Short mmCIF file of C-alpha atoms in Angstrom, two decimals:
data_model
loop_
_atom_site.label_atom_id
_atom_site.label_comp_id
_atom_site.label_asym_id
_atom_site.label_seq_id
_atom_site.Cartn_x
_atom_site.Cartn_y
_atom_site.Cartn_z
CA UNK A 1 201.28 236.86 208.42
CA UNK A 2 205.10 236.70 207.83
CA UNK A 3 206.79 233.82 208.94
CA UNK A 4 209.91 233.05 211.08
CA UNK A 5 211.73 229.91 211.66
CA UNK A 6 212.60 231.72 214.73
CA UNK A 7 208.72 231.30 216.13
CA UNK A 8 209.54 227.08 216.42
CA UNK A 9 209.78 226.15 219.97
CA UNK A 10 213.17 223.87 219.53
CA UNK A 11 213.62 221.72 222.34
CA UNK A 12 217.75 221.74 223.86
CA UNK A 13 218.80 219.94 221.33
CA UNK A 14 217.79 222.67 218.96
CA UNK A 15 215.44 220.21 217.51
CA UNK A 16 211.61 219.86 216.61
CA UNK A 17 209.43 216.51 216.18
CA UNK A 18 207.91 216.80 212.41
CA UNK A 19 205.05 214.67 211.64
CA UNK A 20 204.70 213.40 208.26
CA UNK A 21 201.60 212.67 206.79
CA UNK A 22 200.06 211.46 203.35
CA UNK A 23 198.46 214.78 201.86
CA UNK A 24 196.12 212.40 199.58
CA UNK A 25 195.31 209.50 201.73
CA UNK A 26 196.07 210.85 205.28
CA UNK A 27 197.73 208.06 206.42
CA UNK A 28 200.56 209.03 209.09
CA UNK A 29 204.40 208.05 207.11
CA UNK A 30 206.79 208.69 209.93
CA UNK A 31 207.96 210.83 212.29
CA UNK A 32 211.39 212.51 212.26
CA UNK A 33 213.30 215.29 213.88
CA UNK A 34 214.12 219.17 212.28
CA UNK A 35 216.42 221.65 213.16
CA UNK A 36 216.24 225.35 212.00
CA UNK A 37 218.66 224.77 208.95
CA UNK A 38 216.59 221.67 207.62
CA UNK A 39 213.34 223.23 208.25
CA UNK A 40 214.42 226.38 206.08
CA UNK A 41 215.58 224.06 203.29
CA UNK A 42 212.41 221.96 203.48
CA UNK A 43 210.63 225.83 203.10
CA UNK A 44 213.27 226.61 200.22
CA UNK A 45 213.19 223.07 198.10
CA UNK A 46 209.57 222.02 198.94
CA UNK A 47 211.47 218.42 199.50
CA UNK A 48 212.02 217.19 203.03
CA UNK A 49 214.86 217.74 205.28
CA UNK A 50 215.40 216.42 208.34
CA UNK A 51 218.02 215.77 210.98
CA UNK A 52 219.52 212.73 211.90
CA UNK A 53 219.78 212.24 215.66
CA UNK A 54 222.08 208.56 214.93
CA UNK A 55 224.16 210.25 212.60
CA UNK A 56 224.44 213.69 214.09
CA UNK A 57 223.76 215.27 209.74
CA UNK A 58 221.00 216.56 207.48
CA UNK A 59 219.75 214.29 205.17
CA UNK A 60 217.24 215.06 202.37
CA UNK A 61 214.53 212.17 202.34
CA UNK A 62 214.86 210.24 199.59
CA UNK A 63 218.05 211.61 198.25
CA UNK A 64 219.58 207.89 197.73
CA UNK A 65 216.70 205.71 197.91
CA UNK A 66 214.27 207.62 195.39
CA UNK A 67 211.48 207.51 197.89
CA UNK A 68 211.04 211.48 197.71
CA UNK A 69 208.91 213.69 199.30
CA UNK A 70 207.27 216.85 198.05
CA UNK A 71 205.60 218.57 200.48
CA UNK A 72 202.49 219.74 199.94
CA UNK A 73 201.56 221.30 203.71
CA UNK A 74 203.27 222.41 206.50
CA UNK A 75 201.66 223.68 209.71
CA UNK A 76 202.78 223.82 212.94
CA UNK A 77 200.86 223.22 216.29
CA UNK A 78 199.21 225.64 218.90
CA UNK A 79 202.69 225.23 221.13
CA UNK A 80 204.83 225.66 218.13
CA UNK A 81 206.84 223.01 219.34
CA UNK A 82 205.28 220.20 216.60
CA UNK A 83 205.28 220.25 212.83
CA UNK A 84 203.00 218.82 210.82
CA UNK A 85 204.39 217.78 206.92
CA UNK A 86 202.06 216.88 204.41
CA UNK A 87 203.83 215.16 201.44
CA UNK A 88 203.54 213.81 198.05
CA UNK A 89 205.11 210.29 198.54
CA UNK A 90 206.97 208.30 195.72
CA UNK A 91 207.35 204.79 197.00
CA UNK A 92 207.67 203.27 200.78
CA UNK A 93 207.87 206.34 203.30
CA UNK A 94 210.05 203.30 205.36
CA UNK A 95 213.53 202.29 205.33
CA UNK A 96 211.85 198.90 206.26
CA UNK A 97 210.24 199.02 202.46
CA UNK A 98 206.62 199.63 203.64
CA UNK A 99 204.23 202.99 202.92
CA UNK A 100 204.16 204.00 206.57
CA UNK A 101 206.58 202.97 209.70
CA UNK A 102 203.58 202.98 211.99
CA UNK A 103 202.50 198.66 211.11
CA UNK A 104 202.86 197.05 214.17
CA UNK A 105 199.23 197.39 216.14
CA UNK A 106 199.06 197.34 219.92
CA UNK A 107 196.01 195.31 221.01
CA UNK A 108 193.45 196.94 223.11
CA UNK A 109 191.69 194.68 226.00
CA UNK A 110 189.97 191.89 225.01
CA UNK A 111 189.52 192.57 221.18
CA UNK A 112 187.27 189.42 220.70
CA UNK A 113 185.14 189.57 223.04
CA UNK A 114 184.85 193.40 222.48
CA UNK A 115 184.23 192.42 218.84
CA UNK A 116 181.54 189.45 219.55
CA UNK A 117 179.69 192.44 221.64
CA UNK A 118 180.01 195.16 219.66
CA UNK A 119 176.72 197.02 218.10
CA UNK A 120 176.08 196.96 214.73
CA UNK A 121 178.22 199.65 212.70
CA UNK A 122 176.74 202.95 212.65
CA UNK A 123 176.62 205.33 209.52
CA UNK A 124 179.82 206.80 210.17
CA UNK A 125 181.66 203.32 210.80
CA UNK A 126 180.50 202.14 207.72
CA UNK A 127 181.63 205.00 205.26
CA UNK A 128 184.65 204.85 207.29
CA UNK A 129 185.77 202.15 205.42
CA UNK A 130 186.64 204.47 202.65
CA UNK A 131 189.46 206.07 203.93
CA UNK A 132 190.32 202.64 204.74
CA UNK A 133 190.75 201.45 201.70
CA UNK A 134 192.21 204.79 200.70
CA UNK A 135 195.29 204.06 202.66
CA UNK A 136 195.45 200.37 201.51
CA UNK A 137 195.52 201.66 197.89
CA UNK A 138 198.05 204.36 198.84
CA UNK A 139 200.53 201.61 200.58
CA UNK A 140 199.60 199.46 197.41
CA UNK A 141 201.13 202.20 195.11
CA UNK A 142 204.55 203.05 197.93
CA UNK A 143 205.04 199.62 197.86
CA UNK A 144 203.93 197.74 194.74
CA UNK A 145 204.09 194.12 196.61
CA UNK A 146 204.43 191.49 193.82
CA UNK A 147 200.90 189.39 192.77
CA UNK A 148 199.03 191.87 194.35
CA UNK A 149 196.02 193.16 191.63
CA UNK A 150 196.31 196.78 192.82
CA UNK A 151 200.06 196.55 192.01
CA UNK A 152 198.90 195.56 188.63
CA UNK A 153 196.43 197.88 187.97
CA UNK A 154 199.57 200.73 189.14
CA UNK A 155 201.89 199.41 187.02
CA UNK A 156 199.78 199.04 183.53
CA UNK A 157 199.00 203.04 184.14
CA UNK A 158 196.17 205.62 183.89
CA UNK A 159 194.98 203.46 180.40
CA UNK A 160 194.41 200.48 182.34
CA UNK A 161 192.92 201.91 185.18
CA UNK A 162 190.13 203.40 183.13
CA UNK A 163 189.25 200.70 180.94
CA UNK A 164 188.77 199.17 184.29
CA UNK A 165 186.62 202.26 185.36
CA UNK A 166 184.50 201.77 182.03
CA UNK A 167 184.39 198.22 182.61
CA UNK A 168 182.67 198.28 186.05
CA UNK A 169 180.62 201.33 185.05
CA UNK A 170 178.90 198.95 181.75
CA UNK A 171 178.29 196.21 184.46
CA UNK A 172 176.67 198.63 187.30
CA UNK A 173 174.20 199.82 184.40
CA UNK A 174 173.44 196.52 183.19
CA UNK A 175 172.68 195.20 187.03
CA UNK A 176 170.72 198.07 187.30
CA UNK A 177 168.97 197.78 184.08
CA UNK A 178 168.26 194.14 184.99
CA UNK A 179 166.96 194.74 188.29
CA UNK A 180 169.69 192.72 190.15
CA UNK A 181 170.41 194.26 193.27
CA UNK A 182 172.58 191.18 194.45
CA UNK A 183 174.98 192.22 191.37
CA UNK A 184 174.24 195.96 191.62
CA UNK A 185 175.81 195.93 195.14
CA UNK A 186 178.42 193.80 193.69
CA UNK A 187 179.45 195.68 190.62
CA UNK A 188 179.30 199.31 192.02
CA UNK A 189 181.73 197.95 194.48
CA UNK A 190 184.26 197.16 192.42
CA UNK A 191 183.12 200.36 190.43
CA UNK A 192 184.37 202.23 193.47
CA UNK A 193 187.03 200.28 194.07
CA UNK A 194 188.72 201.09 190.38
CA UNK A 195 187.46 205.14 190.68
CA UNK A 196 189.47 205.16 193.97
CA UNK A 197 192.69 203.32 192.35
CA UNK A 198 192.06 206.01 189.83
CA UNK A 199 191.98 209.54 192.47
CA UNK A 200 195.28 207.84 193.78
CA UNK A 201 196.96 207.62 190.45
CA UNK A 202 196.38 211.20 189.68
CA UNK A 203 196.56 212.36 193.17
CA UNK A 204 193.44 214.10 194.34
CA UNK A 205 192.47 212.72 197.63
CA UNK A 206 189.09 211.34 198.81
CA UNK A 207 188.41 214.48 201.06
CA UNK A 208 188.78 216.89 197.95
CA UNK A 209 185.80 214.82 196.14
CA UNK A 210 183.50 215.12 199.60
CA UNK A 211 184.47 218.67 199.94
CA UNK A 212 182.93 219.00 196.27
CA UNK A 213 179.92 217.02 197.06
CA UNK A 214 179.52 219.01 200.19
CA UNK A 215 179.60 222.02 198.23
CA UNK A 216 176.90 220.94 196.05
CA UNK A 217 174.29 220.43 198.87
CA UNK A 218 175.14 223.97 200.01
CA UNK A 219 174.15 225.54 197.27
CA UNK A 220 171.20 223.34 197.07
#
């Protein structure tokens, strides 16, 4: 189906919210504001373009900061009146300096005593924690926060990052070898820990290796 910039619902400001979102990790970046000539340069440059409301211009996202992004997705919603922008980003997605604008939490009720009486975590809960650490590893490689190991790891490059990866792998077989659960659970931890530090440095996200694994019980 042929597309038209022309099918956006703008609102009377001739402008449309745009969503932008992690393409590897997920993790919602920020939200900004099109009109019809930066959405057709987004489509032509595959970098973002977006409108500035303050400063009543186009600007190109990281044009003068470095902190680009090359989009890698972009739908729209069933109104048309939404976009959604999945992006490659290099470095904070912030003007604060931080991976994502959305930090500050809103608390919910009572968190503690919600917490103290909450069920143990179910299945789901618990392999949630995945694409939690996803997006920690993803705001460890925007922002590259000084003394943090992950920062390290990012920094040294793809050589360090797999001797790390061989590393944990050696110790994993040698807990198992040795019958050591305690250190089993331990090892193939921090096995996943350095595999995951590894999908973010070359850029395949979590939900491509579960879409591979889920592909392999199909056809078994």
């Amino acid at each position: 189906m042929t597309f038209s910039i022309d099918q956006i619902t703008y609102d009377a400001q001739g402008l449309v919210p745009a969503i932008v979102q992690d393409a590897v990790s997920k993790e919602v970046l920020m939200l900004a504001y099109m009109n019809s000539e930066s959405l057709q340069r987004t489509i032509q440059t595959g970098d973002t373009w977006f409108w500035s409301r303050s400063r009543g211009e186009l600007w190109n996202k990281g044009a003068t900061s470095g902190h680009t992004q090359k989009v890698k997705s972009l739908r729209y919603d069933c109104d048309a009146d939404t976009l959604l922008v999945l992006v490659e980003q290099v470095g904070p997605a912030c003007h604060n300096g931080t991976y994502t604008c959305f930090t500050a939490n809103i608390p919910l009720g009572d968190e503690g005593s919600a917490e103290e009486a909450a069920p143990a975590a179910s299945a789901g809960d618990r392999f949630a924690i995945l694409s939690e650490l996803e997006a920690v590893i993803a705001s460890r490689d925007a922002e590259r926060p000084e003394g943090a190991y992950t920062t390290y790891l990012f920094e040294k490059g793809v050589d360090k990052i797999l001797k790390k990866v061989g590393e944990e792998t050696a110790e994993v077989i040698i807990a198992a070898k040795n019958n050591d659960n305690d250190e089993l659970r331990y090892e193939a931890s921090d096995l996943i820990f350095h595999l995951m530090v590894l999908l973010r440095n070359n850029k395949l996200p979590l939900d491509d290796i579960m879409k591979e694994l889920a592909s392999r019980h199909v056809k078994k």
